[in-house]
CSV table of C-alpha atoms and ligand atoms in Angstrom, one decimal:
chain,number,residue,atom,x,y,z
A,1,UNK,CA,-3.6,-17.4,0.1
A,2,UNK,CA,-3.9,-13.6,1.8
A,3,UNK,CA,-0.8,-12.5,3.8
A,4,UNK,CA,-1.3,-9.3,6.3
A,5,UNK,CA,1.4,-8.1,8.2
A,6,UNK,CA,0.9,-6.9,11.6
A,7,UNK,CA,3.5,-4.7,13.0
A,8,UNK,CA,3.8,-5.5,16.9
A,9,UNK,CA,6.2,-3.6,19.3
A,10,UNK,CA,8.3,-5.3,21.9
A,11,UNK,CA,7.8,-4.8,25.6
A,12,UNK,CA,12.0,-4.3,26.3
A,13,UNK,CA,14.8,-4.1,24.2
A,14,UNK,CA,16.1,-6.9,22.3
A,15,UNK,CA,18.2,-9.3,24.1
A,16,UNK,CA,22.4,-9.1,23.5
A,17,UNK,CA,21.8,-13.1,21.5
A,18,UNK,CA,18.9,-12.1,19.5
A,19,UNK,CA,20.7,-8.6,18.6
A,20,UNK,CA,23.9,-10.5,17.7
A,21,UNK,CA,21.8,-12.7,15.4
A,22,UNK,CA,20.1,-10.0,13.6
A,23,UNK,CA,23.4,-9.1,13.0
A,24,UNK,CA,24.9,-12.0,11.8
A,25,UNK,CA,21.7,-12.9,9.5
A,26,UNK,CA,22.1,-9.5,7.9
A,27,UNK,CA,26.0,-10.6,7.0
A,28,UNK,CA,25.1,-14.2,6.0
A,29,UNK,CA,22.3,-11.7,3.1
A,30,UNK,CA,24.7,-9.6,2.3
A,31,UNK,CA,27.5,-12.5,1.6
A,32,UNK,CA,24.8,-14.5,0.0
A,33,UNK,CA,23.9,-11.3,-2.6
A,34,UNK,CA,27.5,-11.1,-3.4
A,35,UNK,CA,27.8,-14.7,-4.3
A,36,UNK,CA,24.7,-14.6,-6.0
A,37,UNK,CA,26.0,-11.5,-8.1
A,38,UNK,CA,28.7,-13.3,-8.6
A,39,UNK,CA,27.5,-16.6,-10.2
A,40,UNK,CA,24.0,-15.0,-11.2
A,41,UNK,CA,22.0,-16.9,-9.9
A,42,UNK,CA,18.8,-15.7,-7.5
A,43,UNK,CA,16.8,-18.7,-6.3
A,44,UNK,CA,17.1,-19.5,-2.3
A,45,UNK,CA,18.5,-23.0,-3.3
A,46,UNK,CA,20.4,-22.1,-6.2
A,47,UNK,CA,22.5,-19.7,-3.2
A,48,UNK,CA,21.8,-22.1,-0.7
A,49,UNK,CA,24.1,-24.1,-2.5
A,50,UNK,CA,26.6,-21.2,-3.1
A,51,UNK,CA,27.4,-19.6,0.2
A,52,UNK,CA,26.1,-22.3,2.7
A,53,UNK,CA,28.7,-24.5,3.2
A,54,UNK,CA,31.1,-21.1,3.5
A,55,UNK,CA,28.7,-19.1,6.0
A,56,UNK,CA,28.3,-22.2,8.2
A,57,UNK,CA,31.9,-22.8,8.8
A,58,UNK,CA,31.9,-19.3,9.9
A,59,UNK,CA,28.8,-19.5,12.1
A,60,UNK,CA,28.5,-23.1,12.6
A,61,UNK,CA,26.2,-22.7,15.7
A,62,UNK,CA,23.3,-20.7,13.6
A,63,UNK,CA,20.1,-22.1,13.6
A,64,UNK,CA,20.1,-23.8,10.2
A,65,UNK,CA,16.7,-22.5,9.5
A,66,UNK,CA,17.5,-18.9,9.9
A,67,UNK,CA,20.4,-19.4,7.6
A,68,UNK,CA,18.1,-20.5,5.1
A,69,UNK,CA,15.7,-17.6,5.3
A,70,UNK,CA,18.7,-15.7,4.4
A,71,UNK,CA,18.9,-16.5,1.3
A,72,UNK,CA,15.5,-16.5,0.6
A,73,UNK,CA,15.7,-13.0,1.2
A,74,UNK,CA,19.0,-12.4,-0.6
A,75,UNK,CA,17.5,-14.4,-3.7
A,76,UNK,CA,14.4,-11.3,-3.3
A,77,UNK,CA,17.1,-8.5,-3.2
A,78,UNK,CA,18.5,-10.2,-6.1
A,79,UNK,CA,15.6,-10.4,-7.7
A,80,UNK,CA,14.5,-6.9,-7.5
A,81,UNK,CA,18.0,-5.6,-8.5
A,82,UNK,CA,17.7,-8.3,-11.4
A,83,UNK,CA,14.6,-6.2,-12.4
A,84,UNK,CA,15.5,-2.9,-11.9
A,85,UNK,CA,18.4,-3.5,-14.1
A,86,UNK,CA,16.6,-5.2,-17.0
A,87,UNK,CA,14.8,-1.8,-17.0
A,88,UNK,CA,17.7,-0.1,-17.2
A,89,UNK,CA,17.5,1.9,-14.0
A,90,UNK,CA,20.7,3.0,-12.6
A,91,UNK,CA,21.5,0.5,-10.1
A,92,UNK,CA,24.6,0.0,-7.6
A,93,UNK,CA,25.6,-3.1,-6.1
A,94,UNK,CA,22.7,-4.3,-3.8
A,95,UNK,CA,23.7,-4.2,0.1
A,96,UNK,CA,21.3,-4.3,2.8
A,97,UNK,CA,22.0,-2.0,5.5
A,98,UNK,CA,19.3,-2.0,7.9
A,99,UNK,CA,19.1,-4.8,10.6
A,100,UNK,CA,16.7,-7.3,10.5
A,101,UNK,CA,15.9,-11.1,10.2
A,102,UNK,CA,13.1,-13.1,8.5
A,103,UNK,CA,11.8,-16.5,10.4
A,104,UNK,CA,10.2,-18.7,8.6
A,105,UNK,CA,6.9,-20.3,10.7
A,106,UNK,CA,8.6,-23.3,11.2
A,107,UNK,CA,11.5,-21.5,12.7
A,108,UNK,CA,9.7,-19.6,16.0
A,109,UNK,CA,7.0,-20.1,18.2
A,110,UNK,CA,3.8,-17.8,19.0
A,111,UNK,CA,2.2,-18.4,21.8
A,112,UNK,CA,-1.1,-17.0,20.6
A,113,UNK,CA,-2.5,-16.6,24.1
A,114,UNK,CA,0.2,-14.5,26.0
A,115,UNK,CA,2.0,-13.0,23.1
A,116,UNK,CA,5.1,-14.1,23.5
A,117,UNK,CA,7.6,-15.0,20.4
A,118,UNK,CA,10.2,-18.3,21.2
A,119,UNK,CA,12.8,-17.7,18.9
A,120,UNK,CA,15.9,-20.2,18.9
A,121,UNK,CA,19.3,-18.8,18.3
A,122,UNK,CA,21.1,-21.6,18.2
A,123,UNK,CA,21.5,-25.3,19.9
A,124,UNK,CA,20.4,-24.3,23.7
A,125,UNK,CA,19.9,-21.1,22.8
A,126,UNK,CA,16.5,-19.3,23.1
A,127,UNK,CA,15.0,-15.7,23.6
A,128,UNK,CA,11.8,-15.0,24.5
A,129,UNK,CA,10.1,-11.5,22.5
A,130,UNK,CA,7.4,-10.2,24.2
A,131,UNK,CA,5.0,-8.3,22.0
A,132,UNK,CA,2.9,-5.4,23.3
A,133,UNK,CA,-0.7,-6.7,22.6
A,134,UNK,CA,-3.7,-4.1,22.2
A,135,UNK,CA,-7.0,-4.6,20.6
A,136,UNK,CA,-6.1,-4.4,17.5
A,137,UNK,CA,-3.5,-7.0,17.6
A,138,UNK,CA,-6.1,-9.4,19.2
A,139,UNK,CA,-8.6,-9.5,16.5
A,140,UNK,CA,-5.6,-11.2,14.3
A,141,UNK,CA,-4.2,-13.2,17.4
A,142,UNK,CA,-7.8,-14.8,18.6
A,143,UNK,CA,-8.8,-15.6,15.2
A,144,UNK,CA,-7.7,-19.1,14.8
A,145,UNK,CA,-8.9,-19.4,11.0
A,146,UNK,CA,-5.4,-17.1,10.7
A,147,UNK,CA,-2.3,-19.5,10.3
A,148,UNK,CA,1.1,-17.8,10.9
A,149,UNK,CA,3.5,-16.8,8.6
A,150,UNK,CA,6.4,-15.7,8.7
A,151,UNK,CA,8.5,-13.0,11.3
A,152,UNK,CA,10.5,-9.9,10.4
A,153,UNK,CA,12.4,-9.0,13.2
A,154,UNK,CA,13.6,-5.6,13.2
A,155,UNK,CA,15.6,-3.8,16.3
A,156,UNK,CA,12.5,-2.0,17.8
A,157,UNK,CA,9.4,-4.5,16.5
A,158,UNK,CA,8.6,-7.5,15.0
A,159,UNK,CA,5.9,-7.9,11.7
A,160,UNK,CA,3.7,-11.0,12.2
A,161,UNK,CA,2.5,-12.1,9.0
A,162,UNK,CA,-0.9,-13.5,9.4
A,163,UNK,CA,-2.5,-15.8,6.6
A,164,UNK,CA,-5.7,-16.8,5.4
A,165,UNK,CA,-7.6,-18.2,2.5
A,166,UNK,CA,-9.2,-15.9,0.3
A,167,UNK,CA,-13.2,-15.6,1.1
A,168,UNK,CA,-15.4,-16.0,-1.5
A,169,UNK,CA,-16.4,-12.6,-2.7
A,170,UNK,CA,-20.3,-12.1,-1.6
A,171,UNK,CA,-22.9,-11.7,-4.6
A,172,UNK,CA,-23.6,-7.7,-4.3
A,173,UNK,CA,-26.9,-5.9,-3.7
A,174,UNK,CA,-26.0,-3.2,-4.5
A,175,UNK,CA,-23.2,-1.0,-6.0
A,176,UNK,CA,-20.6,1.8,-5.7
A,177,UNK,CA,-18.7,3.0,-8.8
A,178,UNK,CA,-16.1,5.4,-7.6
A,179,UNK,CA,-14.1,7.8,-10.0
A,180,UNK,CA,-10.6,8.4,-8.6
A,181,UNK,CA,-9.5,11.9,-8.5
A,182,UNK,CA,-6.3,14.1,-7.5
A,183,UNK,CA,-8.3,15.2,-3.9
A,184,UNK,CA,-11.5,12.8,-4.2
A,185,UNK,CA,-13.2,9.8,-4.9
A,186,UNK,CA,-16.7,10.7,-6.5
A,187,UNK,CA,-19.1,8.3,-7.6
A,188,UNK,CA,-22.8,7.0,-7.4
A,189,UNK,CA,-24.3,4.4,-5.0
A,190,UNK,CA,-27.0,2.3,-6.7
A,191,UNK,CA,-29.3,0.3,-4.9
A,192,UNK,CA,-32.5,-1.2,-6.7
A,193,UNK,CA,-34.0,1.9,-8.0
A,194,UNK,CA,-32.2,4.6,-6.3
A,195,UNK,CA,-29.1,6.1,-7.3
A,196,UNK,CA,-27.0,8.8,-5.4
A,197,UNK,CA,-23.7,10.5,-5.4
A,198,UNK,CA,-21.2,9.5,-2.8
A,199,UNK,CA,-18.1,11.8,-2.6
A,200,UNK,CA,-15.0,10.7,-0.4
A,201,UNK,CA,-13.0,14.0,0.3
A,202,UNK,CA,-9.0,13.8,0.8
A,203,UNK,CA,-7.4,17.5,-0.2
A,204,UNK,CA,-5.1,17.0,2.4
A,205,UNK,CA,-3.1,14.0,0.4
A,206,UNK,CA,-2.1,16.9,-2.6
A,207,UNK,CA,-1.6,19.5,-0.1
A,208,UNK,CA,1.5,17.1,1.9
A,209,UNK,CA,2.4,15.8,-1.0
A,210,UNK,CA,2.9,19.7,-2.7
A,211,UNK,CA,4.6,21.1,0.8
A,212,UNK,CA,6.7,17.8,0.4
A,213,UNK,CA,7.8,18.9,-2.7
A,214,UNK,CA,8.6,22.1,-1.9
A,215,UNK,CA,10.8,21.8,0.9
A,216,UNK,CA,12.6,18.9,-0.8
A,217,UNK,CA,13.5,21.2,-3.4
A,218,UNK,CA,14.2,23.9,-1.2
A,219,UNK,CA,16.6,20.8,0.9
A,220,UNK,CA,18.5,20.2,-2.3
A,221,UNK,CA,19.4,24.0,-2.9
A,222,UNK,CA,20.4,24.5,0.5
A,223,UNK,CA,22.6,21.9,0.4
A,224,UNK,CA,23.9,21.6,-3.0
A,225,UNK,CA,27.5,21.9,-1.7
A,226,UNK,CA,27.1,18.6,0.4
A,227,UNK,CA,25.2,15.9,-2.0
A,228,UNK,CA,25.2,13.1,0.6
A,229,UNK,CA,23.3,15.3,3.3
A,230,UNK,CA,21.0,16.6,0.5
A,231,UNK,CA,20.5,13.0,-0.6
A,232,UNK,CA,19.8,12.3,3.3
A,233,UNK,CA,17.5,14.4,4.1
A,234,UNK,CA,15.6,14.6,1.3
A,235,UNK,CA,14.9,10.5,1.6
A,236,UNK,CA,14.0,10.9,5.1
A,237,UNK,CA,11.5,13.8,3.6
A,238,UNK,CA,10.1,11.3,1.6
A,239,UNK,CA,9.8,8.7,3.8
A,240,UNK,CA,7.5,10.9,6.0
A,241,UNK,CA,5.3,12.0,3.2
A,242,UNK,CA,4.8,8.5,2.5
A,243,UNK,CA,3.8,7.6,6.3
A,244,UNK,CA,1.3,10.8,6.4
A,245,UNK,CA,-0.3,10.4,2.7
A,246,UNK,CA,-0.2,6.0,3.7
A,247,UNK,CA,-2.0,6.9,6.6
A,248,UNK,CA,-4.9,9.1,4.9
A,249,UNK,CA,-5.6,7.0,1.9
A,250,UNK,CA,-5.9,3.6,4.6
A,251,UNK,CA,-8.6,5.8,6.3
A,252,UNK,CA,-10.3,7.0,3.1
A,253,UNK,CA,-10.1,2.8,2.1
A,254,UNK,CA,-11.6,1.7,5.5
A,255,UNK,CA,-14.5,4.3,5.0
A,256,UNK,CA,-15.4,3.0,1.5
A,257,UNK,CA,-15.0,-0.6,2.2
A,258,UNK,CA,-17.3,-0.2,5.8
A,259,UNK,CA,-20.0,1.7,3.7
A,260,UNK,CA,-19.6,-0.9,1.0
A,261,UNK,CA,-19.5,-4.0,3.4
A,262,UNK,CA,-22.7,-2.8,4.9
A,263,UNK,CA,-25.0,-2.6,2.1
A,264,UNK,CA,-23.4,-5.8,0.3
A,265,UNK,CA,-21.7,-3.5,-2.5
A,266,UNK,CA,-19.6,-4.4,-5.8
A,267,UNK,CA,-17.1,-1.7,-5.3
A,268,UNK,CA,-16.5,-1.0,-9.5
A,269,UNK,CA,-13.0,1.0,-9.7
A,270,UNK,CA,-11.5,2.4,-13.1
A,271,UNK,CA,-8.5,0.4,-14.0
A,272,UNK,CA,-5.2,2.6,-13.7
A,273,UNK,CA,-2.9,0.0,-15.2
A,274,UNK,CA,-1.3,1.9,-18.4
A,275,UNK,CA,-2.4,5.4,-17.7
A,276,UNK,CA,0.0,7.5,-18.9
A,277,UNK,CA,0.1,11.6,-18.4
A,278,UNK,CA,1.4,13.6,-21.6
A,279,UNK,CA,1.7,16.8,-19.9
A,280,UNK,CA,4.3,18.5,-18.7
A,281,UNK,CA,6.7,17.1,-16.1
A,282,UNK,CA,5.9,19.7,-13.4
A,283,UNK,CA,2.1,19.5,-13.9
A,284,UNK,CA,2.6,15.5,-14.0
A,285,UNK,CA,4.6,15.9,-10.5
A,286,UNK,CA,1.4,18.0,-9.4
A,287,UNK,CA,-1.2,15.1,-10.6
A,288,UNK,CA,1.0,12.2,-9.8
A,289,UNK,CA,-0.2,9.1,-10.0
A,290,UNK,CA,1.0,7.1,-7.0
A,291,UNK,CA,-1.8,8.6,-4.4
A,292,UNK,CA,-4.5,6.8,-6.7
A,293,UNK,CA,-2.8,3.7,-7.3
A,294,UNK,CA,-1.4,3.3,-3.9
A,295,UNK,CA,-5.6,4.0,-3.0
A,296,UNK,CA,-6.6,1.9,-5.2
A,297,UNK,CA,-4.4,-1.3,-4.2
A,298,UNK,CA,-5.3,-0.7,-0.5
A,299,UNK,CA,-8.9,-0.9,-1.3
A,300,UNK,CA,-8.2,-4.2,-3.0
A,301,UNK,CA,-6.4,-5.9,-0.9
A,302,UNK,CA,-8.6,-4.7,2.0
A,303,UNK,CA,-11.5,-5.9,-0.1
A,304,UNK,CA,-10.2,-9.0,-0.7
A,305,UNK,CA,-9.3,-9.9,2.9
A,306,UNK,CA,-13.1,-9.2,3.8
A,307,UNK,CA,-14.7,-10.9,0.7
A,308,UNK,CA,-16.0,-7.7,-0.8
A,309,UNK,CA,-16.1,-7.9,-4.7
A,310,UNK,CA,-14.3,-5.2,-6.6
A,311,UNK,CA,-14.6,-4.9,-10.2
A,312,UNK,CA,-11.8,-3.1,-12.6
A,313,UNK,CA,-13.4,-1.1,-15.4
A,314,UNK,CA,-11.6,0.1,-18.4
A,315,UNK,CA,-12.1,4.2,-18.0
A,316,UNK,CA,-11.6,4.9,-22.0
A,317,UNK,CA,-13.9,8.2,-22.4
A,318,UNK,CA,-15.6,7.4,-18.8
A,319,UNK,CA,-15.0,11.0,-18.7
A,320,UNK,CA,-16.3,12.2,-22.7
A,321,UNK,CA,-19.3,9.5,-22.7
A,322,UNK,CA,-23.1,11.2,-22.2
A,323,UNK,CA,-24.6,8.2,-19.9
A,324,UNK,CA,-27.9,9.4,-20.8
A,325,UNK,CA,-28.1,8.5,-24.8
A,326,UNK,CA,-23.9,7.6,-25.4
A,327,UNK,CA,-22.8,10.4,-27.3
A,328,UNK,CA,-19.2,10.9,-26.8
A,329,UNK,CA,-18.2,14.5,-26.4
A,330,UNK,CA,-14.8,15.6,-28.6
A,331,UNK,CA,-13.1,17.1,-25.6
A,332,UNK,CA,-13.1,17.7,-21.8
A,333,UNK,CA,-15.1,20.1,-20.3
A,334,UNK,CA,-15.5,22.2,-16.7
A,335,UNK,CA,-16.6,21.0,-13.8
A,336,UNK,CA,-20.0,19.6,-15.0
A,337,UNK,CA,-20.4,17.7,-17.5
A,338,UNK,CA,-22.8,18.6,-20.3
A,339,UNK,CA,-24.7,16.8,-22.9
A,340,UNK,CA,-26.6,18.0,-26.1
A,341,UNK,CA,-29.1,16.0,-25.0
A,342,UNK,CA,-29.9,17.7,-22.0
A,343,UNK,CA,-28.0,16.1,-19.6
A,344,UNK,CA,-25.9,17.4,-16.7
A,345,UNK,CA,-23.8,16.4,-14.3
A,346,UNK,CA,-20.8,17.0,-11.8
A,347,UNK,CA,-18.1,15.8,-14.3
A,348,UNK,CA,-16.6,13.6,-11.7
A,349,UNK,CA,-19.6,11.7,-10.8
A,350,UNK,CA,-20.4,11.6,-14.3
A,351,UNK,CA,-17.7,9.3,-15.0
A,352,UNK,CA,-18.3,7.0,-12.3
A,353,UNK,CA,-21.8,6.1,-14.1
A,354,UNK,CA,-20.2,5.4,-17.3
A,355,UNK,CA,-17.6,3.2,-15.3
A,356,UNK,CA,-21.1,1.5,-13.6
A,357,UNK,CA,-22.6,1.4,-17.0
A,358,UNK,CA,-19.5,-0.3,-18.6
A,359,UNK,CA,-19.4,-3.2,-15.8
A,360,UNK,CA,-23.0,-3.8,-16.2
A,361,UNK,CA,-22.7,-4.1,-20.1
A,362,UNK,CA,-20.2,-6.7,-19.3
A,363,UNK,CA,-21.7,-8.8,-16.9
A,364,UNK,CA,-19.5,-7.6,-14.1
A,365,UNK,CA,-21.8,-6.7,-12.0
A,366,UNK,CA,-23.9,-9.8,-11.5
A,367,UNK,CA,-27.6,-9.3,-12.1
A,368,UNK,CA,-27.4,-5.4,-11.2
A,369,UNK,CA,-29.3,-3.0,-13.3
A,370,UNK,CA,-29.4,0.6,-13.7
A,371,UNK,CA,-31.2,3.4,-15.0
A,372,UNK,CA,-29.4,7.2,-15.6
A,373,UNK,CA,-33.0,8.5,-15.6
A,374,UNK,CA,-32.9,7.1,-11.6
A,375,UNK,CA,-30.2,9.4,-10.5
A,376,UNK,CA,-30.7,11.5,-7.8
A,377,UNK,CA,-29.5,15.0,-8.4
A,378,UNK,CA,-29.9,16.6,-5.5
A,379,UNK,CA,-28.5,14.0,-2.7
A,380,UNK,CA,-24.8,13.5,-1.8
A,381,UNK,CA,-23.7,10.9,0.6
A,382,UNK,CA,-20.1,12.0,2.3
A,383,UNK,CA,-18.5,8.6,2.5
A,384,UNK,CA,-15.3,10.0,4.0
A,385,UNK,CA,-13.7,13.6,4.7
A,386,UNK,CA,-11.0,15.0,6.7
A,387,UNK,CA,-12.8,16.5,9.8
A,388,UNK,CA,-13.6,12.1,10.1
A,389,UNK,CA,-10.1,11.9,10.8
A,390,UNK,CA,-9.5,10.2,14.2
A,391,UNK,CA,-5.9,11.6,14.2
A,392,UNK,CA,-5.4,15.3,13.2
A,393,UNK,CA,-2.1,16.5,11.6
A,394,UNK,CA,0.3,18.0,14.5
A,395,UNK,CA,1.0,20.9,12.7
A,396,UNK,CA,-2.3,21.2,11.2
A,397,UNK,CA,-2.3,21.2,7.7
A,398,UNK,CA,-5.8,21.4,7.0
A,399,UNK,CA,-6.0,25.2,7.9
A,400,UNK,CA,-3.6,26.0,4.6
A,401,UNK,CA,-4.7,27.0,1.9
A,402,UNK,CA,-4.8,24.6,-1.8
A,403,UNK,CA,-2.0,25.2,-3.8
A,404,UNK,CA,-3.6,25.3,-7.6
B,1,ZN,ZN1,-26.5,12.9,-24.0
């Protein structure tokens, strides 16, 4: 089963009953965590049992069902905490601060037409939340082979989550090995005979994430006499980054899974579980990680709501490997990759056919073939760059110059 959320916002503010339950559902978490803490125990019935008898005789008009979905999101908070401290991560008591509710399906009404939520409070008491509905939000609210999940509820919007069976994956034509890089995606598009490079541009994702870093640092000197503010500010600096790199990679992942959708692609991706860096920490800040894996779990999850098969290739020496007659090289090279043999190629790209090669050795690729000789050296399809961007950055990144 796939789960998308879709963030809709409300038409007014929150009525008073629906505010004062969001309230009270974020004390009956909170009491429920610290029983849980208390008793160790993290499953929603295992707390149920706990803390429901106590939390009702407080509240004892709550709708039962909301009460519920409490726990089930305590037991998730304890869960994570649970974790986080088996790993030996620093961890304080958990507390959830913001406010906000879960309703489970069962628990609230969508009327699917008009777009407004029926949410019951308690006995004889309902609100009504109307969502702002645009174009978007009616390709998930007209399709009725989407069930509803559940509802987040937070003070200025409510998260619909929509569900679905996954689609079969379709059998692919054709296919698009992609290398994942620090400021690209580069790779080679085969279809029958012909082979070209594709290249999906995105310096501006290193570029926010350096100025990020910067002025973080630059926060924490500042403010080194006030640790809380520093702390502050430099989460709400983080936050942002996050929104502004979340939104560029989504746009890189819709152009990739469009081009592959169209031509009936396997989309083949090197597999970045277990890749760790051994350089230095301020070179491994530079080159970190979370960009491509964040990318790379968008694309899946994209391309598994739509049906289009992605294959994970193990990239061991993808990046030493001659494709041409399977030499390995001893160490990395410059920009292009060069072979004894003869061969040369954009080091990048080069990869990417030794992750192709390495899925069709293994039967990954269906009945797909594929010949190095076929390449096409002097074509370049531009799946994705920035000037595609429908939105452009307020204060205009793109005109900076790369940090190196
Ligand atoms: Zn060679």
């Amino acid at each position: 089963m796939l789960v998308k959320g879709v963030v809709f916002y409300l038409e007014s503010d929150l009525a008073c009953e629906a505010k004062f339950l969001l309230e009270d559902f974020r004390m009956a978490v909170n009491n429920a965590i610290r029983a849980g803490l208390q008793a160790r125990v993290t499953s929603r019935n295992a707390l149920c049992r706990l803390a429901y008898k106590g939390f009702r005789q407080e509240h004892p008009r709550m709708y039962a069902k909301h009460l519920v979905s409490a726990f089930e999101v305590a037991g998730g908070v304890l869960k994570n905490h649970r974790r986080r401290a088996r790993k030996g991560v620093a961890v304080r008591v958990p507390f959830v601060r913001r406010l906000m509710m879960k309703a489970e399906n069962q628990a609230f009404k969508l009327d699917r037409e008009s777009g407004v939520i029926d949410l019951p409070i308690r006995a004889g008491c309902h609100v009504e939340l109307k969502l702002i509905v645009s174009q978007y939000h009616r390709k998930y609210l007209d399709d009725m082979s989407l069930s509803l999940g559940s509802l987040t509820i937070l003070p200025d919007r409510v998260v619909v989550a929509f569900r679905k069976d996954a689609p079969k994956p379709y059998a692919p034509e054709s296919a698009l090995s992609l290398d994942t890089n620090e400021r690209s995606l580069d790779g080679v598009f085969v279809e029958g005979d012909v082979a070209k490079a594709v290249k999906a541009d995105f310096p501006e994702v290193a570029i926010i994430q350096q100025r990020h870093h910067d002025r973080r640092k630059r926060l924490q000197k500042k403010k080194t006499h006030d640790r809380r503010i520093s702390r502050e500010l430099c989460r709400r600096e983080g936050t942002r980054e996050h929104h502004r790199i979340d939104y560029r990679l989504h746009q890189v992942a819709n152009s990739v899974l469009r081009f592959a959708e169209e031509r009936k692609s396997a989309i083949i991706l090197e597999d970045l579980k277990g890749f760790k860096s051994k350089r230095s920490k301020e070179l491994n800040r530079r080159l970190s990680m979370w960009p491509r894996r964040k990318l790379h779990h968008i694309i899946e999850y994209k391309a598994q709501w739509k049906g289009i098969p992605v294959i994970k290739v193990d990239p061991r020496n993808s990046s030493r490997t001659c494709p041409m007659c399977g030499r390995i090289q001893d160490s990395r090279m410059g920009a292009e990759f060069r072979c004894e043999c003869g061969w040369h190629l954009d080091r990048h790209i080069n990869a990417s056919l030794n992750l192709l090669q390495t899925a069709i050795s293994k039967g990954m690729a269906g009945g797909l073939r594929f010949n190095p000789g076929a390449f096409q050296h002097d074509v370049m399809m531009i799946l994705y760059e920035p000037a595609m961007a429908a939105r452009s950055e307020p204060n205009g990144t793109s005109g900076i110059a790369v940090v190196t």
